PDB file of C-alpha atoms and ligand atoms in Angstrom:
ATOM      1  CA  MET Y  14     -64.015  21.433 -48.325  1.00  0.00           C
ATOM      2  CA  LEU Y  15     -60.333  22.232 -48.782  1.00  0.00           C
ATOM      3  CA  ARG Y  16     -60.404  24.610 -45.851  1.00  0.00           C
ATOM      4  CA  THR Y  17     -62.001  21.954 -43.641  1.00  0.00           C
ATOM      5  CA  HIS Y  18     -59.334  19.502 -44.699  1.00  0.00           C
ATOM      6  CA  ARG Y  19     -56.575  21.995 -43.882  1.00  0.00           C
ATOM      7  CA  PHE Y  20     -58.179  22.756 -40.529  1.00  0.00           C
ATOM      8  CA  ILE Y  21     -58.233  19.064 -39.620  1.00  0.00           C
ATOM      9  CA  THR Y  22     -54.587  18.683 -40.679  1.00  0.00           C
ATOM     10  CA  VAL Y  23     -53.562  21.649 -38.526  1.00  0.00           C
ATOM     11  CA  LEU Y  24     -55.611  20.323 -35.622  1.00  0.00           C
ATOM     12  CA  TYR Y  25     -53.943  16.919 -36.024  1.00  0.00           C
ATOM     13  CA  PHE Y  26     -50.440  18.338 -35.792  1.00  0.00           C
ATOM     14  CA  LEU Y  27     -51.432  20.542 -32.877  1.00  0.00           C
ATOM     15  CA  LEU Y  28     -52.810  17.611 -30.943  1.00  0.00           C
ATOM     16  CA  ILE Y  29     -49.990  15.102 -31.542  1.00  0.00           C
ATOM     17  CA  PRO Y  30     -47.584  16.711 -29.068  1.00  0.00           C
ATOM     18  CA  PHE Y  31     -50.305  16.756 -26.413  1.00  0.00           C
ATOM     19  CA  SER Y  32     -51.081  13.074 -26.832  1.00  0.00           C
ATOM     20  CA  VAL Y  33     -47.368  12.324 -26.459  1.00  0.00           C
ATOM     21  CA  PHE Y  34     -46.985  14.497 -23.369  1.00  0.00           C
ATOM     22  CA  SER Y  35     -50.227  13.399 -21.752  1.00  0.00           C
ATOM     23  CA  GLN Y  36     -48.635  10.063 -20.824  1.00  0.00           C
ATOM     24  CA  SER Y  37     -46.644  10.450 -17.629  1.00  0.00           C
ATOM     25  CA  ALA Y  38     -42.874  10.089 -17.886  1.00  0.00           C
ATOM     26  CA  PRO Y  39     -41.640   6.538 -17.205  1.00  0.00           C
ATOM     27  CA  SER Y  40     -40.367   5.692 -13.729  1.00  0.00           C
ATOM     28  CA  PHE Y  41     -38.924   2.228 -14.271  1.00  0.00           C
ATOM     29  CA  ARG Y  42     -37.174   0.276 -16.985  1.00  0.00           C
ATOM     30  CA  ILE Y  43     -37.744  -3.483 -16.930  1.00  0.00           C
ATOM     31  CA  VAL Y  44     -35.404  -5.584 -19.058  1.00  0.00           C
ATOM     32  CA  PRO Y  45     -36.597  -9.204 -19.293  1.00  0.00           C
ATOM     33  CA  LEU Y  46     -33.723 -11.681 -19.635  1.00  0.00           C
ATOM     34  CA  GLY Y  47     -36.042 -14.688 -19.613  1.00  0.00           C
ATOM     35  CA  VAL Y  48     -39.819 -14.891 -19.560  1.00  0.00           C
ATOM     36  CA  LEU Y  49     -41.017 -18.526 -19.715  1.00  0.00           C
ATOM     37  CA  GLY Y  50     -41.759 -21.119 -17.005  1.00  0.00           C
ATOM     38  CA  GLY Y  51     -39.800 -23.988 -18.578  1.00  0.00           C
ATOM     39  CA  ILE Y  52     -38.505 -26.055 -20.425  1.00  0.00           C
ATOM     40  CA  ASP Y  53     -36.355 -23.833 -22.642  1.00  0.00           C
ATOM     41  CA  GLU Y  54     -33.263 -23.228 -20.517  1.00  0.00           C
ATOM     42  CA  SER Y  55     -32.364 -20.172 -22.621  1.00  0.00           C
ATOM     43  CA  ASN Y  56     -35.542 -18.314 -21.611  1.00  0.00           C
ATOM     44  CA  LEU Y  57     -36.331 -18.765 -17.892  1.00  0.00           C
ATOM     45  CA  SER Y  58     -37.596 -16.146 -15.399  1.00  0.00           C
ATOM     46  CA  ALA Y  59     -35.232 -13.188 -14.903  1.00  0.00           C
ATOM     47  CA  TYR Y  60     -36.152  -9.494 -15.025  1.00  0.00           C
ATOM     48  CA  MET Y  61     -33.768  -6.581 -14.573  1.00  0.00           C
ATOM     49  CA  ILE Y  62     -35.448  -3.531 -12.993  1.00  0.00           C
ATOM     50  CA  ALA Y  63     -33.962  -0.039 -12.564  1.00  0.00           C
ATOM     51  CA  ALA Y  64     -35.152   3.503 -11.995  1.00  0.00           C
ATOM     52  CA  THR Y  65     -35.460   5.204 -15.389  1.00  0.00           C
ATOM     53  CA  GLY Y  66     -32.252   6.879 -16.532  1.00  0.00           C
ATOM     54  CA  THR Y  67     -29.945   4.742 -14.399  1.00  0.00           C
ATOM     55  CA  ASN Y  68     -28.108   1.494 -15.085  1.00  0.00           C
ATOM     56  CA  ASN Y  69     -28.371   0.360 -11.476  1.00  0.00           C
ATOM     57  CA  TYR Y  70     -30.467  -2.753 -11.892  1.00  0.00           C
ATOM     58  CA  VAL Y  71     -31.703  -5.390  -9.507  1.00  0.00           C
ATOM     59  CA  CYS Y  72     -32.520  -8.746 -11.114  1.00  0.00           C
ATOM     60  CA  MET Y  73     -35.808 -10.379 -10.078  1.00  0.00           C
ATOM     61  CA  ASP Y  74     -35.034 -14.119 -10.222  1.00  0.00           C
ATOM     62  CA  ALA Y  75     -32.163 -15.401 -12.303  1.00  0.00           C
ATOM     63  CA  GLY Y  76     -33.279 -18.401 -14.372  1.00  0.00           C
ATOM     64  CA  THR Y  77     -31.530 -17.216 -17.546  1.00  0.00           C
ATOM     65  CA  LEU Y  78     -28.835 -14.540 -17.436  1.00  0.00           C
ATOM     66  CA  HIS Y  79     -26.167 -14.865 -20.154  1.00  0.00           C
ATOM     67  CA  TYR Y  80     -28.362 -15.680 -23.149  1.00  0.00           C
ATOM     68  CA  GLY Y  81     -30.911 -13.020 -22.148  1.00  0.00           C
ATOM     69  CA  ILE Y  82     -28.242 -10.348 -21.764  1.00  0.00           C
ATOM     70  CA  GLN Y  83     -26.885 -11.284 -25.204  1.00  0.00           C
ATOM     71  CA  GLN Y  84     -30.345 -10.596 -26.637  1.00  0.00           C
ATOM     72  CA  THR Y  85     -30.429  -7.169 -24.941  1.00  0.00           C
ATOM     73  CA  VAL Y  86     -27.057  -6.299 -26.476  1.00  0.00           C
ATOM     74  CA  ASP Y  87     -28.166  -7.544 -29.922  1.00  0.00           C
ATOM     75  CA  ASN Y  88     -31.325  -5.400 -29.558  1.00  0.00           C
ATOM     76  CA  LYS Y  89     -29.197  -2.398 -28.520  1.00  0.00           C
ATOM     77  CA  VAL Y  90     -30.986  -2.074 -25.170  1.00  0.00           C
ATOM     78  CA  PHE Y  91     -27.471  -1.912 -23.719  1.00  0.00           C
ATOM     79  CA  SER Y  92     -24.428  -0.617 -25.563  1.00  0.00           C
ATOM     80  CA  ILE Y  93     -21.733  -2.347 -23.507  1.00  0.00           C
ATOM     81  CA  PRO Y  94     -20.509  -5.950 -23.914  1.00  0.00           C
ATOM     82  CA  THR Y  95     -22.605  -8.818 -22.481  1.00  0.00           C
ATOM     83  CA  GLU Y  96     -20.084  -9.609 -19.704  1.00  0.00           C
ATOM     84  CA  GLN Y  97     -20.117  -5.981 -18.569  1.00  0.00           C
ATOM     85  CA  VAL Y  98     -23.914  -5.909 -18.232  1.00  0.00           C
ATOM     86  CA  LEU Y  99     -23.697  -8.868 -15.853  1.00  0.00           C
ATOM     87  CA  ARG Y 100     -20.753  -7.479 -13.923  1.00  0.00           C
ATOM     88  CA  GLN Y 101     -21.611  -3.755 -13.797  1.00  0.00           C
ATOM     89  CA  TYR Y 102     -25.321  -3.169 -14.394  1.00  0.00           C
ATOM     90  CA  ILE Y 103     -26.781  -5.966 -12.245  1.00  0.00           C
ATOM     91  CA  LYS Y 104     -26.198  -4.792  -8.666  1.00  0.00           C
ATOM     92  CA  GLY Y 105     -27.996  -7.643  -6.897  1.00  0.00           C
ATOM     93  CA  TYR Y 106     -30.531 -10.462  -7.170  1.00  0.00           C
ATOM     94  CA  CYS Y 107     -33.934 -10.924  -5.530  1.00  0.00           C
ATOM     95  CA  ILE Y 108     -34.697 -14.657  -5.624  1.00  0.00           C
ATOM     96  CA  SER Y 109     -38.363 -15.574  -5.148  1.00  0.00           C
ATOM     97  CA  HIS Y 110     -37.737 -19.257  -4.422  1.00  0.00           C
ATOM     98  CA  ALA Y 111     -35.028 -21.785  -5.094  1.00  0.00           C
ATOM     99  CA  HIS Y 112     -36.575 -23.796  -7.940  1.00  0.00           C
ATOM    100  CA  LEU Y 113     -33.936 -24.235 -10.635  1.00  0.00           C
ATOM    101  CA  ASP Y 114     -35.864 -22.314 -13.291  1.00  0.00           C
ATOM    102  CA  HIS Y 115     -35.430 -19.199 -11.072  1.00  0.00           C
ATOM    103  CA  ILE Y 116     -31.800 -19.583 -10.125  1.00  0.00           C
ATOM    104  CA  ALA Y 117     -29.887 -21.667 -12.710  1.00  0.00           C
ATOM    105  CA  GLY Y 118     -28.514 -18.553 -14.459  1.00  0.00           C
ATOM    106  CA  LEU Y 119     -27.118 -17.161 -11.220  1.00  0.00           C
ATOM    107  CA  ILE Y 120     -25.326 -20.421 -10.386  1.00  0.00           C
ATOM    108  CA  ILE Y 121     -23.894 -20.952 -13.882  1.00  0.00           C
ATOM    109  CA  ASN Y 122     -22.729 -17.334 -14.273  1.00  0.00           C
ATOM    110  CA  SER Y 123     -21.265 -17.065 -10.773  1.00  0.00           C
ATOM    111  CA  PRO Y 124     -17.606 -17.601 -11.791  1.00  0.00           C
ATOM    112  CA  ASP Y 125     -17.738 -14.497 -14.057  1.00  0.00           C
ATOM    113  CA  ASP Y 126     -19.897 -12.321 -11.783  1.00  0.00           C
ATOM    114  CA  THR Y 127     -18.831  -9.537  -9.418  1.00  0.00           C
ATOM    115  CA  ALA Y 128     -19.520  -9.255  -5.676  1.00  0.00           C
ATOM    116  CA  LYS Y 129     -23.165  -8.490  -4.900  1.00  0.00           C
ATOM    117  CA  ASN Y 130     -26.060  -9.268  -2.604  1.00  0.00           C
ATOM    118  CA  ILE Y 131     -28.621 -12.045  -2.999  1.00  0.00           C
ATOM    119  CA  TYR Y 132     -31.918 -10.986  -1.389  1.00  0.00           C
ATOM    120  CA  GLY Y 133     -34.565 -13.481  -0.322  1.00  0.00           C
ATOM    121  CA  LEU Y 134     -36.585 -14.965   2.487  1.00  0.00           C
ATOM    122  CA  ALA Y 135     -34.557 -17.043   4.964  1.00  0.00           C
ATOM    123  CA  SER Y 136     -35.993 -20.330   3.635  1.00  0.00           C
ATOM    124  CA  THR Y 137     -35.000 -19.516   0.016  1.00  0.00           C
ATOM    125  CA  LEU Y 138     -31.472 -18.471   0.945  1.00  0.00           C
ATOM    126  CA  GLN Y 139     -31.105 -21.581   3.098  1.00  0.00           C
ATOM    127  CA  THR Y 140     -31.842 -23.823   0.093  1.00  0.00           C
ATOM    128  CA  ILE Y 141     -29.329 -21.950  -2.071  1.00  0.00           C
ATOM    129  CA  LYS Y 142     -26.771 -22.253   0.717  1.00  0.00           C
ATOM    130  CA  THR Y 143     -27.267 -25.970   1.355  1.00  0.00           C
ATOM    131  CA  HIS Y 144     -28.113 -27.281  -2.135  1.00  0.00           C
ATOM    132  CA  TYR Y 145     -26.440 -25.122  -4.817  1.00  0.00           C
ATOM    133  CA  PHE Y 146     -23.494 -23.124  -3.488  1.00  0.00           C
ATOM    134  CA  THR Y 147     -21.904 -26.267  -2.064  1.00  0.00           C
ATOM    135  CA  TRP Y 148     -18.733 -28.031  -3.173  1.00  0.00           C
ATOM    136  CA  ASP Y 149     -20.591 -31.172  -4.222  1.00  0.00           C
ATOM    137  CA  SER Y 150     -22.956 -29.460  -6.646  1.00  0.00           C
ATOM    138  CA  TRP Y 151     -20.843 -26.419  -7.718  1.00  0.00           C
ATOM    139  CA  ALA Y 152     -18.572 -24.135  -5.670  1.00  0.00           C
ATOM    140  CA  ASN Y 153     -19.489 -21.980  -2.708  1.00  0.00           C
ATOM    141  CA  PHE Y 154     -19.389 -18.474  -4.168  1.00  0.00           C
ATOM    142  CA  ALA Y 155     -21.286 -17.061  -1.178  1.00  0.00           C
ATOM    143  CA  ASP Y 156     -20.018 -15.730   2.137  1.00  0.00           C
ATOM    144  CA  ASP Y 157     -21.817 -18.300   4.270  1.00  0.00           C
ATOM    145  CA  GLY Y 158     -22.339 -22.064   4.200  1.00  0.00           C
ATOM    146  CA  GLU Y 159     -19.861 -24.795   3.347  1.00  0.00           C
ATOM    147  CA  ALA Y 160     -16.160 -23.990   3.799  1.00  0.00           C
ATOM    148  CA  PRO Y 161     -14.187 -22.691   2.070  1.00  0.00           C
ATOM    149  CA  ALA Y 162     -16.542 -19.798   1.231  1.00  0.00           C
ATOM    150  CA  LEU Y 163     -15.351 -17.755  -1.769  1.00  0.00           C
ATOM    151  CA  LYS Y 164     -17.266 -14.710  -0.451  1.00  0.00           C
ATOM    152  CA  LYS Y 165     -18.446 -13.222  -3.741  1.00  0.00           C
ATOM    153  CA  TYR Y 166     -22.134 -13.094  -2.824  1.00  0.00           C
ATOM    154  CA  HIS Y 167     -23.657 -11.937   0.418  1.00  0.00           C
ATOM    155  CA  TYR Y 168     -26.942 -13.451   1.530  1.00  0.00           C
ATOM    156  CA  GLN Y 169     -29.284 -10.646   2.606  1.00  0.00           C
ATOM    157  CA  ILE Y 170     -32.239 -12.144   4.452  1.00  0.00           C
ATOM    158  CA  LEU Y 171     -35.543 -10.319   3.951  1.00  0.00           C
ATOM    159  CA  THR Y 172     -38.181 -10.537   6.647  1.00  0.00           C
ATOM    160  CA  PRO Y 173     -41.784  -9.752   5.728  1.00  0.00           C
ATOM    161  CA  ASP Y 174     -42.851  -6.263   6.810  1.00  0.00           C
ATOM    162  CA  SER Y 175     -39.361  -4.749   6.723  1.00  0.00           C
ATOM    163  CA  ILE Y 176     -38.271  -2.452   3.925  1.00  0.00           C
ATOM    164  CA  ILE Y 177     -34.594  -2.587   3.106  1.00  0.00           C
ATOM    165  CA  PRO Y 178     -32.375  -0.771   0.591  1.00  0.00           C
ATOM    166  CA  ILE Y 179     -31.156  -2.655  -2.493  1.00  0.00           C
ATOM    167  CA  LYS Y 180     -27.457  -1.803  -2.370  1.00  0.00           C
ATOM    168  CA  ASN Y 181     -26.133   0.504  -5.130  1.00  0.00           C
ATOM    169  CA  THR Y 182     -29.530   0.980  -6.793  1.00  0.00           C
ATOM    170  CA  GLY Y 183     -31.258   3.774  -4.867  1.00  0.00           C
ATOM    171  CA  MET Y 184     -34.269   1.439  -4.612  1.00  0.00           C
ATOM    172  CA  THR Y 185     -35.787  -0.442  -1.680  1.00  0.00           C
ATOM    173  CA  VAL Y 186     -37.529  -3.810  -1.473  1.00  0.00           C
ATOM    174  CA  GLN Y 187     -40.155  -5.393   0.745  1.00  0.00           C
ATOM    175  CA  ALA Y 188     -40.842  -9.141   0.682  1.00  0.00           C
ATOM    176  CA  PHE Y 189     -44.217 -10.878   1.005  1.00  0.00           C
ATOM    177  CA  PRO Y 190     -44.544 -14.678   1.349  1.00  0.00           C
ATOM    178  CA  LEU Y 191     -46.473 -16.551  -1.348  1.00  0.00           C
ATOM    179  CA  SER Y 192     -47.854 -20.086  -1.388  1.00  0.00           C
ATOM    180  CA  HIS Y 193     -46.276 -22.281  -4.062  1.00  0.00           C
ATOM    181  CA  SER Y 194     -47.264 -25.898  -3.447  1.00  0.00           C
ATOM    182  CA  ASN Y 195     -44.797 -27.294  -0.879  1.00  0.00           C
ATOM    183  CA  LEU Y 196     -42.610 -24.145  -0.959  1.00  0.00           C
ATOM    184  CA  THR Y 197     -42.833 -20.583   0.239  1.00  0.00           C
ATOM    185  CA  SER Y 198     -42.284 -18.305  -2.734  1.00  0.00           C
ATOM    186  CA  THR Y 199     -41.943 -14.510  -2.562  1.00  0.00           C
ATOM    187  CA  ALA Y 200     -43.398 -11.290  -3.919  1.00  0.00           C
ATOM    188  CA  PHE Y 201     -41.043  -8.294  -4.028  1.00  0.00           C
ATOM    189  CA  LEU Y 202     -42.373  -4.744  -3.817  1.00  0.00           C
ATOM    190  CA  VAL Y 203     -39.700  -2.491  -5.330  1.00  0.00           C
ATOM    191  CA  ASN Y 204     -39.806   1.229  -4.588  1.00  0.00           C
ATOM    192  CA  SER Y 205     -38.001   4.063  -6.315  1.00  0.00           C
ATOM    193  CA  ASN Y 206     -38.870   7.701  -5.554  1.00  0.00           C
ATOM    194  CA  ASP Y 207     -42.301   6.809  -4.172  1.00  0.00           C
ATOM    195  CA  VAL Y 208     -43.355   4.729  -7.202  1.00  0.00           C
ATOM    196  CA  TYR Y 209     -43.512   0.956  -7.149  1.00  0.00           C
ATOM    197  CA  ILE Y 210     -43.307  -2.296  -9.119  1.00  0.00           C
ATOM    198  CA  LEU Y 211     -44.642  -5.548  -7.659  1.00  0.00           C
ATOM    199  CA  TYR Y 212     -42.943  -8.752  -8.843  1.00  0.00           C
ATOM    200  CA  LEU Y 213     -44.422 -12.108  -7.838  1.00  0.00           C
ATOM    201  CA  GLY Y 214     -42.552 -15.377  -7.980  1.00  0.00           C
ATOM    202  CA  ASP Y 215     -44.464 -18.569  -8.688  1.00  0.00           C
ATOM    203  CA  THR Y 216     -47.737 -18.773  -6.774  1.00  0.00           C
ATOM    204  CA  GLY Y 217     -51.052 -20.578  -6.690  1.00  0.00           C
ATOM    205  CA  ALA Y 218     -54.434 -18.979  -5.987  1.00  0.00           C
ATOM    206  CA  ASP Y 219     -55.489 -18.623  -2.340  1.00  0.00           C
ATOM    207  CA  ASP Y 220     -58.536 -20.870  -2.900  1.00  0.00           C
ATOM    208  CA  ILE Y 221     -56.411 -23.716  -4.239  1.00  0.00           C
ATOM    209  CA  GLU Y 222     -53.476 -23.273  -1.868  1.00  0.00           C
ATOM    210  CA  LYS Y 223     -55.777 -22.912   1.177  1.00  0.00           C
ATOM    211  CA  SER Y 224     -53.898 -19.709   1.960  1.00  0.00           C
ATOM    212  CA  HIS Y 225     -54.430 -15.986   2.544  1.00  0.00           C
ATOM    213  CA  ASN Y 226     -51.055 -14.877   1.239  1.00  0.00           C
ATOM    214  CA  LEU Y 227     -52.317 -13.288  -1.983  1.00  0.00           C
ATOM    215  CA  HIS Y 228     -55.222 -11.614  -0.202  1.00  0.00           C
ATOM    216  CA  LYS Y 229     -52.804 -10.107   2.321  1.00  0.00           C
ATOM    217  CA  LEU Y 230     -50.588  -8.923  -0.528  1.00  0.00           C
ATOM    218  CA  TRP Y 231     -53.554  -7.272  -2.277  1.00  0.00           C
ATOM    219  CA  GLN Y 232     -54.470  -5.552   0.986  1.00  0.00           C
ATOM    220  CA  ALA Y 233     -50.919  -4.200   1.228  1.00  0.00           C
ATOM    221  CA  VAL Y 234     -50.766  -2.842  -2.336  1.00  0.00           C
ATOM    222  CA  ALA Y 235     -54.395  -1.723  -2.831  1.00  0.00           C
ATOM    223  CA  PRO Y 236     -53.666   1.833  -1.565  1.00  0.00           C
ATOM    224  CA  LEU Y 237     -50.763   2.070  -4.039  1.00  0.00           C
ATOM    225  CA  VAL Y 238     -53.030   0.988  -6.897  1.00  0.00           C
ATOM    226  CA  LYS Y 239     -55.618   3.583  -5.925  1.00  0.00           C
ATOM    227  CA  SER Y 240     -53.044   6.366  -5.686  1.00  0.00           C
ATOM    228  CA  LYS Y 241     -51.513   5.256  -9.040  1.00  0.00           C
ATOM    229  CA  LYS Y 242     -48.126   4.802  -7.381  1.00  0.00           C
ATOM    230  CA  LEU Y 243     -47.969   1.122  -8.347  1.00  0.00           C
ATOM    231  CA  LYS Y 244     -46.846   1.055 -11.995  1.00  0.00           C
ATOM    232  CA  ALA Y 245     -47.309  -2.669 -12.636  1.00  0.00           C
ATOM    233  CA  ILE Y 246     -47.847  -6.107 -11.200  1.00  0.00           C
ATOM    234  CA  MET Y 247     -45.687  -8.855 -12.652  1.00  0.00           C
ATOM    235  CA  ILE Y 248     -47.468 -12.162 -12.053  1.00  0.00           C
ATOM    236  CA  GLU Y 249     -47.378 -15.662 -13.434  1.00  0.00           C
ATOM    237  CA  THR Y 250     -49.887 -17.568 -15.531  1.00  0.00           C
ATOM    238  CA  SER Y 251     -48.317 -20.983 -16.049  1.00  0.00           C
ATOM    239  CA  PHE Y 252     -51.099 -23.159 -17.434  1.00  0.00           C
ATOM    240  CA  PRO Y 253     -54.226 -22.787 -19.583  1.00  0.00           C
ATOM    241  CA  ASP Y 254     -57.636 -23.263 -17.941  1.00  0.00           C
ATOM    242  CA  GLU Y 255     -57.770 -26.914 -19.053  1.00  0.00           C
ATOM    243  CA  GLN Y 256     -55.189 -27.825 -16.388  1.00  0.00           C
ATOM    244  CA  PRO Y 257     -57.091 -29.511 -13.513  1.00  0.00           C
ATOM    245  CA  ASP Y 258     -56.887 -27.707 -10.153  1.00  0.00           C
ATOM    246  CA  LYS Y 259     -55.283 -30.743  -8.509  1.00  0.00           C
ATOM    247  CA  THR Y 260     -52.322 -30.650 -10.909  1.00  0.00           C
ATOM    248  CA  LEU Y 261     -51.548 -26.920 -10.748  1.00  0.00           C
ATOM    249  CA  PHE Y 262     -48.636 -27.517  -8.315  1.00  0.00           C
ATOM    250  CA  GLY Y 263     -48.777 -23.985  -6.958  1.00  0.00           C
ATOM    251  CA  HIS Y 264     -49.355 -22.134 -10.236  1.00  0.00           C
ATOM    252  CA  LEU Y 265     -52.047 -19.929 -11.790  1.00  0.00           C
ATOM    253  CA  THR Y 266     -54.269 -20.291 -14.849  1.00  0.00           C
ATOM    254  CA  PRO Y 267     -56.082 -17.414 -16.627  1.00  0.00           C
ATOM    255  CA  HIS Y 268     -59.206 -18.238 -14.586  1.00  0.00           C
ATOM    256  CA  TRP Y 269     -57.344 -18.164 -11.270  1.00  0.00           C
ATOM    257  CA  LEU Y 270     -55.339 -15.065 -12.182  1.00  0.00           C
ATOM    258  CA  MET Y 271     -58.564 -13.188 -12.930  1.00  0.00           C
ATOM    259  CA  ALA Y 272     -60.117 -14.511  -9.682  1.00  0.00           C
ATOM    260  CA  GLU Y 273     -57.177 -12.971  -7.826  1.00  0.00           C
ATOM    261  CA  MET Y 274     -57.511  -9.719  -9.793  1.00  0.00           C
ATOM    262  CA  ASP Y 275     -61.190  -9.669  -8.789  1.00  0.00           C
ATOM    263  CA  ASP Y 276     -60.082  -9.994  -5.176  1.00  0.00           C
ATOM    264  CA  LEU Y 277     -57.764  -7.002  -5.681  1.00  0.00           C
ATOM    265  CA  ALA Y 278     -60.568  -5.093  -7.453  1.00  0.00           C
ATOM    266  CA  ALA Y 279     -62.830  -5.633  -4.436  1.00  0.00           C
ATOM    267  CA  LEU Y 280     -60.276  -3.617  -2.442  1.00  0.00           C
ATOM    268  CA  THR Y 281     -59.448  -0.922  -5.017  1.00  0.00           C
ATOM    269  CA  GLY Y 282     -62.709  -0.591  -6.959  1.00  0.00           C
ATOM    270  CA  THR Y 283     -62.831  -1.689 -10.594  1.00  0.00           C
ATOM    271  CA  ASP Y 284     -62.094   1.794 -11.981  1.00  0.00           C
ATOM    272  CA  ALA Y 285     -58.625   1.789 -10.431  1.00  0.00           C
ATOM    273  CA  LEU Y 286     -57.741  -1.370 -12.367  1.00  0.00           C
ATOM    274  CA  LYS Y 287     -59.014  -0.213 -15.762  1.00  0.00           C
ATOM    275  CA  GLY Y 288     -55.871  -0.039 -17.944  1.00  0.00           C
ATOM    276  CA  PHE Y 289     -53.667  -1.111 -15.027  1.00  0.00           C
ATOM    277  CA  ASN Y 290     -50.413  -2.786 -16.183  1.00  0.00           C
ATOM    278  CA  VAL Y 291     -50.270  -6.518 -15.497  1.00  0.00           C
ATOM    279  CA  ILE Y 292     -47.148  -8.177 -16.879  1.00  0.00           C
ATOM    280  CA  ILE Y 293     -47.770 -11.873 -17.471  1.00  0.00           C
ATOM    281  CA  THR Y 294     -44.788 -14.069 -16.630  1.00  0.00           C
ATOM    282  CA  HIS Y 295     -43.848 -17.755 -16.475  1.00  0.00           C
ATOM    283  CA  LEU Y 296     -45.994 -19.085 -19.340  1.00  0.00           C
ATOM    284  CA  LYS Y 297     -45.126 -22.732 -19.727  1.00  0.00           C
ATOM    285  CA  PRO Y 298     -44.479 -24.243 -23.176  1.00  0.00           C
ATOM    286  CA  PRO Y 299     -45.532 -25.915 -25.454  1.00  0.00           C
ATOM    287  CA  GLN Y 300     -46.415 -23.030 -27.761  1.00  0.00           C
ATOM    288  CA  THR Y 301     -49.992 -24.344 -28.130  1.00  0.00           C
ATOM    289  CA  SER Y 302     -50.496 -23.820 -24.360  1.00  0.00           C
ATOM    290  CA  ILE Y 303     -49.012 -20.321 -24.568  1.00  0.00           C
ATOM    291  CA  TYR Y 304     -51.479 -19.385 -27.341  1.00  0.00           C
ATOM    292  CA  LYS Y 305     -54.327 -20.791 -25.238  1.00  0.00           C
ATOM    293  CA  ILE Y 306     -53.245 -18.854 -22.128  1.00  0.00           C
ATOM    294  CA  LYS Y 307     -53.112 -15.571 -24.080  1.00  0.00           C
ATOM    295  CA  LEU Y 308     -56.498 -16.152 -25.711  1.00  0.00           C
ATOM    296  CA  GLN Y 309     -58.131 -17.130 -22.403  1.00  0.00           C
ATOM    297  CA  LEU Y 310     -56.675 -14.095 -20.609  1.00  0.00           C
ATOM    298  CA  PHE Y 311     -57.966 -11.867 -23.419  1.00  0.00           C
ATOM    299  CA  ASN Y 312     -61.456 -13.389 -23.170  1.00  0.00           C
ATOM    300  CA  GLU Y 313     -61.581 -13.297 -19.361  1.00  0.00           C
ATOM    301  CA  ASN Y 314     -60.224  -9.752 -18.983  1.00  0.00           C
ATOM    302  CA  LYS Y 315     -63.505  -8.250 -17.705  1.00  0.00           C
ATOM    303  CA  LEU Y 316     -61.562  -5.678 -15.653  1.00  0.00           C
ATOM    304  CA  ASN Y 317     -59.888  -4.246 -18.784  1.00  0.00           C
ATOM    305  CA  LEU Y 318     -56.421  -4.706 -17.345  1.00  0.00           C
ATOM    306  CA  ASN Y 319     -53.565  -3.733 -19.641  1.00  0.00           C
ATOM    307  CA  LEU Y 320     -52.040  -7.207 -20.141  1.00  0.00           C
ATOM    308  CA  ILE Y 321     -48.399  -7.066 -21.187  1.00  0.00           C
ATOM    309  CA  TYR Y 322     -46.426 -10.049 -22.508  1.00  0.00           C
ATOM    310  CA  PRO Y 323     -42.736  -9.390 -21.898  1.00  0.00           C
ATOM    311  CA  GLN Y 324     -40.274 -10.379 -24.620  1.00  0.00           C
ATOM    312  CA  GLN Y 325     -36.786 -11.614 -23.854  1.00  0.00           C
ATOM    313  CA  GLY Y 326     -34.242  -8.825 -24.400  1.00  0.00           C
ATOM    314  CA  GLU Y 327     -36.798  -6.061 -25.066  1.00  0.00           C
ATOM    315  CA  ALA Y 328     -37.075  -3.222 -22.555  1.00  0.00           C
ATOM    316  CA  ILE Y 329     -40.405  -2.185 -21.036  1.00  0.00           C
ATOM    317  CA  ASP Y 330     -40.638   1.440 -19.819  1.00  0.00           C
ATOM    318  CA  LEU Y 331     -43.345   2.150 -17.257  1.00  0.00           C
TER     319      LEU Y 331
HETATM  320 ZN1   ZN J   7     -40.922 -21.466 -11.889  1.00  0.00          ZN
HETATM  321 ZN1   ZN J   8     -41.448 -22.756  -8.753  1.00  0.00          ZN
END
């Protein structure tokens, strides 16, 4: 009996290192600065992404910057002052669409920021240029638009199908249009060393939006899912299933998210999605809705996706 016990103990300690090493080394660090879809202005969509081991981040959307960075410093994710994270570690912004909950942090923090690029589809950058970085609503911190231009930010237009470098990060980005009610929103496929993260801005389901944008996106990334090069999909679920289809305003529910994941599974096979990382963004308060969304996603997760709920100021290594 004792010998058996000792044998099991030895086996246990022998196996621990293997279970640690069996997981592949992380490729990306995601640092969420804001994770909700409203109404808390201190916690709106913004996600810093960098290749593991570097501090060369691109920020996907910029709803909340300052308060989120403060949380990262308090949590010791970063060991430099809050202002320095904004100025030095964030090398550029990818803006999915120009709704305020995705850009307010960028506008408000612009006086303290350093020169960098803002990446987006032409329509998104046009709205920023004509509605936010203007002298009536703020100041023109960009290098185009209303005079005088203060030339801190450079608008870098992304066209679907072209892959362009994200300056000073060693990463590249490709944009895909998404349907978001009356607006075109954007998905960004970020690549570092032949591994990928897919970030989606706000979007509705193809069936509701009368669109093929998500299906086309799934066709583009299905090979990367199958080859395990895509580390995660970051996608919204704004409302619980009780929200009627006609009042989704270009957003997803657990039901519609899983319908889209089924569409992806039809292209990849269900095995490829078992344990696949899906980071759920843009949950809309109140807290009772957020609980409902999480419970419904848990119950409807027939594909056994690895659902991840990002927390403001806490790093995710993938
Ligand atoms: Zn939004
Ligand atoms: Zn939106």
